[in-house]
Coordinates of C-alpha atoms in Angstrom, one line a residue:
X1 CA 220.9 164.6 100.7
X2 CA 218.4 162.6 98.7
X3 CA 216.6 159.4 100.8
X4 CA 216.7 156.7 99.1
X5 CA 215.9 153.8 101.1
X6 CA 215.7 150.1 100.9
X7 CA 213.4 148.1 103.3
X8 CA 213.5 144.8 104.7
X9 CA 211.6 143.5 107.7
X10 CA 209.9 143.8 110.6
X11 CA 210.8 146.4 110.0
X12 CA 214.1 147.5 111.1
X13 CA 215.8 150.4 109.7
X14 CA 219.2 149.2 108.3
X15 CA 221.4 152.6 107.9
X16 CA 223.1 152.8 104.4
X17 CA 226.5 153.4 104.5
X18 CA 226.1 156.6 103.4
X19 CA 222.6 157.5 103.7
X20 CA 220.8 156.8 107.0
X21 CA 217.6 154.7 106.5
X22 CA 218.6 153.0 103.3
X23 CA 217.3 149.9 103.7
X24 CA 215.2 147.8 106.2
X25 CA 214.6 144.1 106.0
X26 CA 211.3 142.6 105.5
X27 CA 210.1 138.7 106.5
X28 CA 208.4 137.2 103.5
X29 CA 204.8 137.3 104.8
X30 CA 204.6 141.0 104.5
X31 CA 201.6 143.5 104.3
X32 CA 200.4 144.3 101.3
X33 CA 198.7 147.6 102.9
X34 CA 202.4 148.7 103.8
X35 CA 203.1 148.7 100.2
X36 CA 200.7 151.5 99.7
X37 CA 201.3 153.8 102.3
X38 CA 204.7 154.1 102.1
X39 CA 204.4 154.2 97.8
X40 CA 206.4 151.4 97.6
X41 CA 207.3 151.1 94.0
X42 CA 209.7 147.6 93.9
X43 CA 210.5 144.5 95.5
X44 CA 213.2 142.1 95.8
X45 CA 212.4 139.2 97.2
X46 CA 215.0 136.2 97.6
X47 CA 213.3 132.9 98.3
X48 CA 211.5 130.5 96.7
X49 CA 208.5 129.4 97.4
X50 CA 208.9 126.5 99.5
X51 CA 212.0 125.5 101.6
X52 CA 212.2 121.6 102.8
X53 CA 209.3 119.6 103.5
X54 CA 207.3 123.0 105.5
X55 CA 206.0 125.9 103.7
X56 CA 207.8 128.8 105.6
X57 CA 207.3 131.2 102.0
X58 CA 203.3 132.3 100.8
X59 CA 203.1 134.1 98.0
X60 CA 201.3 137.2 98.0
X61 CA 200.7 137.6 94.1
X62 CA 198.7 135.4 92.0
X63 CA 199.6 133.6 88.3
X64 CA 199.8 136.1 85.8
X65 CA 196.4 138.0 84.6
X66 CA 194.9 136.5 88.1
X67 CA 194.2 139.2 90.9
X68 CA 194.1 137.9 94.7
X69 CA 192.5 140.5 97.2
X70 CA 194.1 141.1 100.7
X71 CA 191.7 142.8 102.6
X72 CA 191.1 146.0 100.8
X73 CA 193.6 145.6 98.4
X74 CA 193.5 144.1 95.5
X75 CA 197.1 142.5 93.6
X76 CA 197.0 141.4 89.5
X77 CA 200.2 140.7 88.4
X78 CA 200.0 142.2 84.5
X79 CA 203.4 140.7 83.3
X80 CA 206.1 137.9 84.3
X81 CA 209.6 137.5 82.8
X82 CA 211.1 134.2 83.7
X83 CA 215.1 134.1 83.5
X84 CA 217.3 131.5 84.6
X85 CA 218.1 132.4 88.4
X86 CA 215.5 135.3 89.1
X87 CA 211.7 136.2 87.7
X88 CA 210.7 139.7 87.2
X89 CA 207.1 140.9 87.7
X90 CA 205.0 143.7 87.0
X91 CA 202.3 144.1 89.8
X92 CA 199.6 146.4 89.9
X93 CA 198.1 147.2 93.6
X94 CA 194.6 148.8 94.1
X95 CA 193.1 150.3 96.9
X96 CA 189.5 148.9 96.7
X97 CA 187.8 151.7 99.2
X98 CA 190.0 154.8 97.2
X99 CA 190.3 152.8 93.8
X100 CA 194.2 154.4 94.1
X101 CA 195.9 152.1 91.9
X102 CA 200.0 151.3 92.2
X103 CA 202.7 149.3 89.9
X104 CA 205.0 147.5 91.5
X105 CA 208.0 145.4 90.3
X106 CA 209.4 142.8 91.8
X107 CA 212.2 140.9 91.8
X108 CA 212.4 137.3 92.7
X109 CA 215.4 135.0 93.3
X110 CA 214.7 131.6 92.8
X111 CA 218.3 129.9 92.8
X112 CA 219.3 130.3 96.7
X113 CA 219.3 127.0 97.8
X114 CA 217.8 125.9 100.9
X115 CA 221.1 124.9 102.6
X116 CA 223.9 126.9 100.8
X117 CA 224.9 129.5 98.9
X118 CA 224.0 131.1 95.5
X119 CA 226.2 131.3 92.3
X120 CA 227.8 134.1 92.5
X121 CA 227.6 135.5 89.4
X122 CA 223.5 134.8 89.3
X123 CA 223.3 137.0 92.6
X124 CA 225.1 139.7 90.9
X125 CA 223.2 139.5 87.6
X126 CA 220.0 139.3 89.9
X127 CA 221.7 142.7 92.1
X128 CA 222.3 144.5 89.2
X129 CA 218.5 144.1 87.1
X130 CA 217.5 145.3 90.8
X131 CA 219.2 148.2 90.6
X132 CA 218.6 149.1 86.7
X133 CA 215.3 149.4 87.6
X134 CA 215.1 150.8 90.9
X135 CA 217.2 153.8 89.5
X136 CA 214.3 154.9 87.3
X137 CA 211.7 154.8 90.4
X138 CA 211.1 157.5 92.9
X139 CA 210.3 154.9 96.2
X140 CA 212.0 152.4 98.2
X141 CA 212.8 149.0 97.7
X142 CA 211.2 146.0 100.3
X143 CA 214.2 143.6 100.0
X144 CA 213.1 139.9 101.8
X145 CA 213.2 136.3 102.3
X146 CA 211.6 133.9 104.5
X147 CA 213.5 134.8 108.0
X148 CA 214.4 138.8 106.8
X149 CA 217.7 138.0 108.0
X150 CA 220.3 136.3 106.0
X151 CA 220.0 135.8 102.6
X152 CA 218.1 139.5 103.1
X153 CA 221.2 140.9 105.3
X154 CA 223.3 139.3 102.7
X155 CA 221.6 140.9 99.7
X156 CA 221.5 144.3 101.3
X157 CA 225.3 144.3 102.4
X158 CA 225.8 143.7 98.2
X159 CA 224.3 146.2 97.2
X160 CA 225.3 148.7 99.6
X161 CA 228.7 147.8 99.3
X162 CA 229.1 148.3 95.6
X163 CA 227.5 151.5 95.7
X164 CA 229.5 152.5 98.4
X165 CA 232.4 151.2 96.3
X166 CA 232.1 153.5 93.4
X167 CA 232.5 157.1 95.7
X168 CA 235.1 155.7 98.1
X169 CA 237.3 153.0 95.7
X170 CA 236.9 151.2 99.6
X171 CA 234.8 148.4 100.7
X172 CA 234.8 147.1 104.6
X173 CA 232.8 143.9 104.9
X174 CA 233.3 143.6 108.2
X175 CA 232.4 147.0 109.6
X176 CA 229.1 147.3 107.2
X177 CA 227.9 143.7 108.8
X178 CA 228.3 145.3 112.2
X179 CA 226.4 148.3 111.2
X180 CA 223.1 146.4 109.8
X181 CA 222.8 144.0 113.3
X182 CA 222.9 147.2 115.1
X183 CA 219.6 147.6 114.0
X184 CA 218.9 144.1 113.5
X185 CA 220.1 141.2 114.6
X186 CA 221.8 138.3 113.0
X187 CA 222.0 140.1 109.5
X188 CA 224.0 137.8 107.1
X189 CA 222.9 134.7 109.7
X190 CA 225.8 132.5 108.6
X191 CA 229.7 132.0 107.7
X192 CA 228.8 130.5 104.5
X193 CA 226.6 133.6 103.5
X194 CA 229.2 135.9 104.5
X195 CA 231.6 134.0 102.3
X196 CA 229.1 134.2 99.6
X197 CA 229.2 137.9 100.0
X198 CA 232.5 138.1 99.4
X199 CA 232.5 136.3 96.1
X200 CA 229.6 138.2 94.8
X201 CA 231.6 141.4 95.1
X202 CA 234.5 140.0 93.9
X203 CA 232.3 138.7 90.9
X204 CA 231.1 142.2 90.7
X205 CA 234.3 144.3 90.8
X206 CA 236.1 142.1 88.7
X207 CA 233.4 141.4 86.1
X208 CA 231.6 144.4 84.3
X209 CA 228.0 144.0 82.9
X210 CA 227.8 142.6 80.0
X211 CA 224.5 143.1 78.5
X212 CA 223.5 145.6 76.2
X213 CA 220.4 146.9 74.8
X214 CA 219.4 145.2 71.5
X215 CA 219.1 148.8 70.1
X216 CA 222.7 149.0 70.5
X217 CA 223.9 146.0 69.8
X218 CA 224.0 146.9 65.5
X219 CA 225.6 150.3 66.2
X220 CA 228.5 149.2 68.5
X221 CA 230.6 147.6 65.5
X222 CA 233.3 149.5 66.7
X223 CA 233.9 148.2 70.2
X224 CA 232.5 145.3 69.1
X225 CA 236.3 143.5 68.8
X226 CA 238.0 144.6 72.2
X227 CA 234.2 143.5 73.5
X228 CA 234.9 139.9 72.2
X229 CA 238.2 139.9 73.2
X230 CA 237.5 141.0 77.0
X231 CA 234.7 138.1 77.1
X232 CA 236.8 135.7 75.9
X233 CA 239.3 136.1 78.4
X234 CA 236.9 136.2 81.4
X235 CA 235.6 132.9 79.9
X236 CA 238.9 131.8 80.4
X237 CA 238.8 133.0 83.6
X238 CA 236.0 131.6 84.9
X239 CA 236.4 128.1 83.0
X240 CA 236.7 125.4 86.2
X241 CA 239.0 123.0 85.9
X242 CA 237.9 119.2 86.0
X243 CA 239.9 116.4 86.7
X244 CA 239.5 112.7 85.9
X245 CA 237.7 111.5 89.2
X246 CA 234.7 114.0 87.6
X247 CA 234.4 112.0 84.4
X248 CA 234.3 108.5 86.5
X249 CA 230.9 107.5 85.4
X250 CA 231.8 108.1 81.3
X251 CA 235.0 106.6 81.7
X252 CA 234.1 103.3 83.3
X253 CA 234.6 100.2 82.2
X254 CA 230.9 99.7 81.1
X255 CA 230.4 103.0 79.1
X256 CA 233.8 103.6 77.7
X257 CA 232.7 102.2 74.4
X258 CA 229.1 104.1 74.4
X259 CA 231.5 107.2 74.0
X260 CA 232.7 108.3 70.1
X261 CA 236.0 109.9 71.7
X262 CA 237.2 110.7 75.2
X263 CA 238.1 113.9 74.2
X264 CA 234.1 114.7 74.8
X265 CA 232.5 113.2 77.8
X266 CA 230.1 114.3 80.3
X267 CA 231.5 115.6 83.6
X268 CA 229.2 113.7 86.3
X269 CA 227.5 116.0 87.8
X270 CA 226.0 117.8 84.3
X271 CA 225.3 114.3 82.8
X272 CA 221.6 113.4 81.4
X273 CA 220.6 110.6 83.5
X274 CA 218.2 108.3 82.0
X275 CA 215.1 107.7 84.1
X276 CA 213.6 104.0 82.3
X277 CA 214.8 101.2 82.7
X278 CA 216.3 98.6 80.6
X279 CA 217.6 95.1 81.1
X280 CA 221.4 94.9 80.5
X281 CA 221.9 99.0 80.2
X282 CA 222.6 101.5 83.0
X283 CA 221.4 104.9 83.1
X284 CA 224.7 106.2 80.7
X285 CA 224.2 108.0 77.4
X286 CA 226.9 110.5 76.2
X287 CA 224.8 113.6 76.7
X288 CA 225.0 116.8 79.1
X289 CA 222.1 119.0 80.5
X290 CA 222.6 122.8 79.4
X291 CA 220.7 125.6 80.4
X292 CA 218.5 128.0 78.4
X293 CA 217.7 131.9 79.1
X294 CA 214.9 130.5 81.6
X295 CA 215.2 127.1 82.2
X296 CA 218.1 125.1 84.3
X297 CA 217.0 121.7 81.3
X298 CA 216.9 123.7 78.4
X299 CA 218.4 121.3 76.5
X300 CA 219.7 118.3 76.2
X301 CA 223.5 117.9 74.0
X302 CA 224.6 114.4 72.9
X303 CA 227.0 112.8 70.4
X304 CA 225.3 111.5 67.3
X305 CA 224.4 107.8 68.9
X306 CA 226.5 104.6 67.8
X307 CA 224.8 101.4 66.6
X308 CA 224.4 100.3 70.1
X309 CA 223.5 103.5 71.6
X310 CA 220.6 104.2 69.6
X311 CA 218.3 102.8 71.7
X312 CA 219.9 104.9 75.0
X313 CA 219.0 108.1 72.5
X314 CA 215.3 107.2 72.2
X315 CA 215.0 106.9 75.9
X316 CA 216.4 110.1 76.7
X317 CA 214.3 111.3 74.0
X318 CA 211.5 109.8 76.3
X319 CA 212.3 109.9 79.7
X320 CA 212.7 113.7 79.0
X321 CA 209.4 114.2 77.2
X322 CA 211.6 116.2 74.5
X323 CA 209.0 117.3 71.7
X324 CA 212.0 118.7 69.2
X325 CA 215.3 117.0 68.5
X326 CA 217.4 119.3 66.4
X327 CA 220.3 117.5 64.4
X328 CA 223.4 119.4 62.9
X329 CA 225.2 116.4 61.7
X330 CA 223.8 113.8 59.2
X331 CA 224.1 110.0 61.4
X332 CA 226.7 107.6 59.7
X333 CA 225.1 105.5 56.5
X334 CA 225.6 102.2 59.3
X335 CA 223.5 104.2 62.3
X336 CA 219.9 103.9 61.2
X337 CA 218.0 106.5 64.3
X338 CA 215.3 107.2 61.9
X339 CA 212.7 105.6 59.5
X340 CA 213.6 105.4 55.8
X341 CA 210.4 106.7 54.8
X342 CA 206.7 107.7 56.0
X343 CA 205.7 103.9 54.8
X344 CA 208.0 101.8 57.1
X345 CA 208.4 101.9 61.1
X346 CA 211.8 101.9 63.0
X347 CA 211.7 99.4 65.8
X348 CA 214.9 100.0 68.0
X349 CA 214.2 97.5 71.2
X350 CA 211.3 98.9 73.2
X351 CA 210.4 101.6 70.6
X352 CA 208.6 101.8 67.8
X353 CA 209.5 105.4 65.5
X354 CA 207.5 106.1 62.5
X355 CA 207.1 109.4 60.4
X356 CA 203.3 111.2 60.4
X357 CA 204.0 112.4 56.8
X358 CA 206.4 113.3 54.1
X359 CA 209.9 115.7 55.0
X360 CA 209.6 118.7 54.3
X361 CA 212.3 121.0 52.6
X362 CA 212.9 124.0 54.0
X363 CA 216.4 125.4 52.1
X364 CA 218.9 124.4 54.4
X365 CA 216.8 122.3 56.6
X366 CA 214.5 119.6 56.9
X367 CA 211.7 119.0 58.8
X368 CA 210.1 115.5 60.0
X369 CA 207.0 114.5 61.9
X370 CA 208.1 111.5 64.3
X371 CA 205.5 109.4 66.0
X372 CA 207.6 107.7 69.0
X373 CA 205.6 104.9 70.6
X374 CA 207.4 102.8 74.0
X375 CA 205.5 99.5 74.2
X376 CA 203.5 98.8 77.1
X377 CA 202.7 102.2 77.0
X378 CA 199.6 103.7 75.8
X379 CA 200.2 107.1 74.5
X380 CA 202.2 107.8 71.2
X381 CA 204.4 110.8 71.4
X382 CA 204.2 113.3 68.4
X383 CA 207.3 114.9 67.9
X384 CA 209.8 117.2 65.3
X385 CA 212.9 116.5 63.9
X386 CA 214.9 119.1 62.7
X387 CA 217.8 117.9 60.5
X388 CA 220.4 120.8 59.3
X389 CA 224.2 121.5 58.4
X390 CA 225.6 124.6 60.0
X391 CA 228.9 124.2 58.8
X392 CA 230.5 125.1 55.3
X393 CA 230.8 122.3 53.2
X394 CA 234.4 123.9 52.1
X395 CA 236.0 125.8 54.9
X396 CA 234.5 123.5 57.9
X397 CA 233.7 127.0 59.8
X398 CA 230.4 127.5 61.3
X399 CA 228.1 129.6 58.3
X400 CA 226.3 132.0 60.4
X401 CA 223.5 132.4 58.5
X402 CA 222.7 128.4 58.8
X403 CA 222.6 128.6 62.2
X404 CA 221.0 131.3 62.6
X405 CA 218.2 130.0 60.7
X406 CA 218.4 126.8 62.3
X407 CA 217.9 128.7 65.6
X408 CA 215.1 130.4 63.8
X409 CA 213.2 127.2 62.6
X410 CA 213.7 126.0 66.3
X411 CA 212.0 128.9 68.4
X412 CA 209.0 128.9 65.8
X413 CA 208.6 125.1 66.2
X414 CA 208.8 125.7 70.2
X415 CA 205.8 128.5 69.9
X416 CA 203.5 125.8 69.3
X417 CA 204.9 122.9 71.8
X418 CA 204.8 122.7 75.4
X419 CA 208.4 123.8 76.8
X420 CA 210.2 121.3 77.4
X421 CA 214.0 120.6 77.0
X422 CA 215.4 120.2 73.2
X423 CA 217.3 117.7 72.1
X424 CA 220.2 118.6 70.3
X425 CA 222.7 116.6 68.9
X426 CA 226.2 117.0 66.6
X427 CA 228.9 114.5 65.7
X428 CA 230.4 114.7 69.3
X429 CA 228.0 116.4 71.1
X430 CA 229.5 120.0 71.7
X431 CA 231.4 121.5 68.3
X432 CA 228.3 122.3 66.9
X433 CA 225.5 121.5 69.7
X434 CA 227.4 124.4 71.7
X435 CA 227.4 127.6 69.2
X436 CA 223.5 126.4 68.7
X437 CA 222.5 126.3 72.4
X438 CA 224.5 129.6 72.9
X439 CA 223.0 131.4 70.2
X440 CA 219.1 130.6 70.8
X441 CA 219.6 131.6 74.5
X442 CA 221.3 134.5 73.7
X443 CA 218.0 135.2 71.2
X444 CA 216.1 134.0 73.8
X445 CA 217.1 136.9 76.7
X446 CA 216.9 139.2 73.5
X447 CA 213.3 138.5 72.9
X448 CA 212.5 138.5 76.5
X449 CA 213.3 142.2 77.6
X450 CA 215.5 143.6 74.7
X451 CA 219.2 143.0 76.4
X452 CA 221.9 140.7 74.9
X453 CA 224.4 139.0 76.7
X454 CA 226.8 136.7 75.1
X455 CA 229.4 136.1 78.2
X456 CA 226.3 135.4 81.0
X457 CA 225.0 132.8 78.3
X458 CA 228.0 131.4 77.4
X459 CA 229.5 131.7 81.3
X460 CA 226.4 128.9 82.1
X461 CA 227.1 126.7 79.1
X462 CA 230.6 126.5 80.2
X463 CA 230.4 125.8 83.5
X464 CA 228.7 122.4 82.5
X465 CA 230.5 121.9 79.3
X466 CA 233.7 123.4 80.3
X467 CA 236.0 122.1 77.2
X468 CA 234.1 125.2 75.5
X469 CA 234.6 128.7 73.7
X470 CA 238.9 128.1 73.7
X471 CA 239.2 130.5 70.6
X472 CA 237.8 134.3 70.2
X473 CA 236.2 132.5 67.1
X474 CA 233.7 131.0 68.8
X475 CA 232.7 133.8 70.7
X476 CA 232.4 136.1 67.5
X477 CA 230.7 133.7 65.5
X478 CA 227.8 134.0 67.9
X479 CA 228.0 138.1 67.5
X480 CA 227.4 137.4 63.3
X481 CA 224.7 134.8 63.7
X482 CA 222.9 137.1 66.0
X483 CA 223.3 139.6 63.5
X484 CA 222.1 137.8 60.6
X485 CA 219.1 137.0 63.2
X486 CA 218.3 140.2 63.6
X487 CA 218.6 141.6 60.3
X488 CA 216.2 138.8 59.0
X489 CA 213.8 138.7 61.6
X490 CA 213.7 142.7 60.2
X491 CA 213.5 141.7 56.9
X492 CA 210.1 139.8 57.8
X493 CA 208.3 141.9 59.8
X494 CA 208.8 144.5 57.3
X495 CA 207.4 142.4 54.8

């Protein structure tokens, strides 16, 4: 029987539930030199990098292009892709006094927090981009966090289990727990990470992977229906159910009328908060944070402002440092959120708005240079202003080739920014702020290492925004804009 093991620390040999010496569990300050001499080839580590006020977690690999040296070994880490719950890192490890050189990929969780559990589904995405790759490598995997015990034990139980599942159509929680504290104790270290075992492999069993390789994605037109169809209903599945006690803050007494309809509101918890403040205004504005492929603020969704919410707009604009506001719907001939011209400023309370040249015409968008300047404050803020239609003037329906190239004009304007979250804003905030957000993460985790994956995108976006994707329409939509993406982004490079 092939050995194929998995290590964690100190270390401890965890027996696989079919192979003996799978895995053993590793604390987080490991040794490097161990690495080598048992040709380690991955690592998952699931930490992050500090846990309350103490540093319990070192890292043991420098920024990217950097090399640190460990006694007489030497670690460069030659590539780092940042997703939204995990990184992924290509590490080369030398031998100084045999110049033997190793790679070395690691896997590192990043959304465990320090008192709970993870979301389940980003443990299982994280589980199975561990397992992709360690397929393809002839070594073990070192699997740890800071203690080597329970998020480790945890992690190691997953994985086990689901491989365990596929020969057997059997999986015994209990009994496999049992067999890793035999050789070490206290694996899975609480009830709440046992729990959170459980849902990741009822996540796992009952959700298939999604992703596909961009390579396939234009030659699978024929599953391409029944593959809408299935994500659509685990949307449903997954979509949590609110009730009014969550929308408290939007539907008091004060904010009620800073809110276009109640039919789109910001649950609490996903809200934008703004951070200035302002005589005679709380920290409300009709607006929820949504995530991108790698960051938890990737953008900021809001309603087009009202007359007396303009100024609630600018500070979010502001407090967020948001270098790019994107608008899909025109504001209302008596909402003035932007100068008439590059001759005349915009003074809306505490800030001054002025354009730093002429619009420019683009085909189906503009794009404006907006000086934003708070007084008091010293610095004047540079930023873009993105002004498009992605809708059909005659059907109403999203046209897919306007948003993909609305998406398109957005990622080249981010190339050249510092990343920070984009505001985007629509009529009421999600009919067309949603399909926009959805369809540059989705490009986003294309462009990062070649996979697509509509439902994980859309599954995140939903979770904070959960009055979302409740036709098959908007699901496919995204499919044909991230086609007409792709076939132009062709088109150019072929130029």
């Amino acid at each position: 029987m092939e050995e194929n093991k998995m290590i964690s620390k100190n270390p401890e040999v965890i027996n696989q539930i079919r192979n003996m010496n799978e895995f053993s569990a590793f604390t987080f300050n490991i040794s490097l030199r161990l690495r080598l001499c048992h040709a380690l080839w991955s690592s998952a580590s699931i930490t992050g990098r500090l846990q309350k006020v103490q540093s319990k977690c070192h890292p043991y690999w420098p920024p990217v292009g950097k090399t640190m040296t460990n006694g007489h070994l030497s670690v460069t880490v030659m590539e780092e892709k940042r997703l939204l719950a995990f990184i992924s890192r290509t590490l080369s490890i030398m031998n100084q006094e045999t110049e033997e050189k190793r790679t070395m990929f690691q896997f590192h969780f990043i959304t465990w927090p320090d008192h709970g559990v993870p979301n389940p589904f980003q443990l299982v995405q994280f589980q199975r981009s561990v397992d992709q790759q360690q397929t393809s490598l002839p070594g073990p995997l070192v699997v740890h966090c800071s203690a080597g015990i329970g998020r480790t034990g945890t992690y190691i139980a997953l994985d086990a289990l689901l491989k365990h599942s596929q020969s057997s159509q059997t999986i015994d929680v209990y009994q496999y727990t049992l067999t890793m504290r035999k050789d070490r104790l206290n694996m899975i270290q609480t009830v709440e990470q046992y729990i959170a075992l459980h849902d990741a492999l009822d996540v796992s069993l009952s959700f298939p992977d999604t992703s596909i390789p961009k390579g396939r994605f234009g030659v699978d037109q024929d599953n391409r229906h029944h593959r809408i169809q299935d994500e659509f209903e685990a949307l449903n599945k997954t979509k949590q159910a609110f009730v009014e006690k969550d929308y408290s803050i939007a539907l008091s007494n004060a904010n009620i009328p800073k809110n276009r309809s109640r039919d789109c509101i910001p649950v609490n918890r996903f809200r934008v908060r703004l951070k200035s403040p302002m005589e005679g205004r709380d920290d409300y504005i009709n607006a929820v944070v949504l995530p991108s492929c790698s960051r938890s603020y990737g953008f900021l969704a809001t309603q087009l402002p009202l007359e007396d919410t303009c100024v609630d707009f600018w500070r979010m604009v502001y407090d967020y440092n948001s270098q790019i506001v994107v608008l899909l719907d025109r504001p209302e001939s008596d909402v003035q959120l932007l100068p008439e011209d590059d001759q005349s400023d915009l003074e809306i309370e505490v800030f001054k708005i002025s354009m730093s040249g002429t619009i420019k015409d683009l085909g189906d968008t503009q794009e404006v240079d907006i000086c934003l300047h708070k007084q008091q404050d010293k610095e004047k803020r540079q930023l873009k202003v993105l002004l498009t239609s992605v809708r059909d003037r005659d059907t109403n329906k999203i046209a897919t080739r306007r948003l993909a190239n609305a998406v398109s004009s957005t990622i080249r304007l981010e190339a050249a920014r510092k990343t920070t979250a984009i505001t985007v804003v629509c009529r009421d905030g999600k009919t067309n702020c949603v399909p926009f957000c959805l369809l540059k993460t989705v490009i986003e985790r294309m462009d990062l290492d070649n996979t697509v994956d509509v439902f994980d995108a859309a599954r995140e976006i939903q979770t904070r925004r959960p009055d979302t994707f409740n036709t098959m329409e908007d699901i496919r939509v995204i499919y044909q804009s991230l086609e007409e993406y792709i076939d132009s982004t062709s088109i150019y490079l072929n130029e």
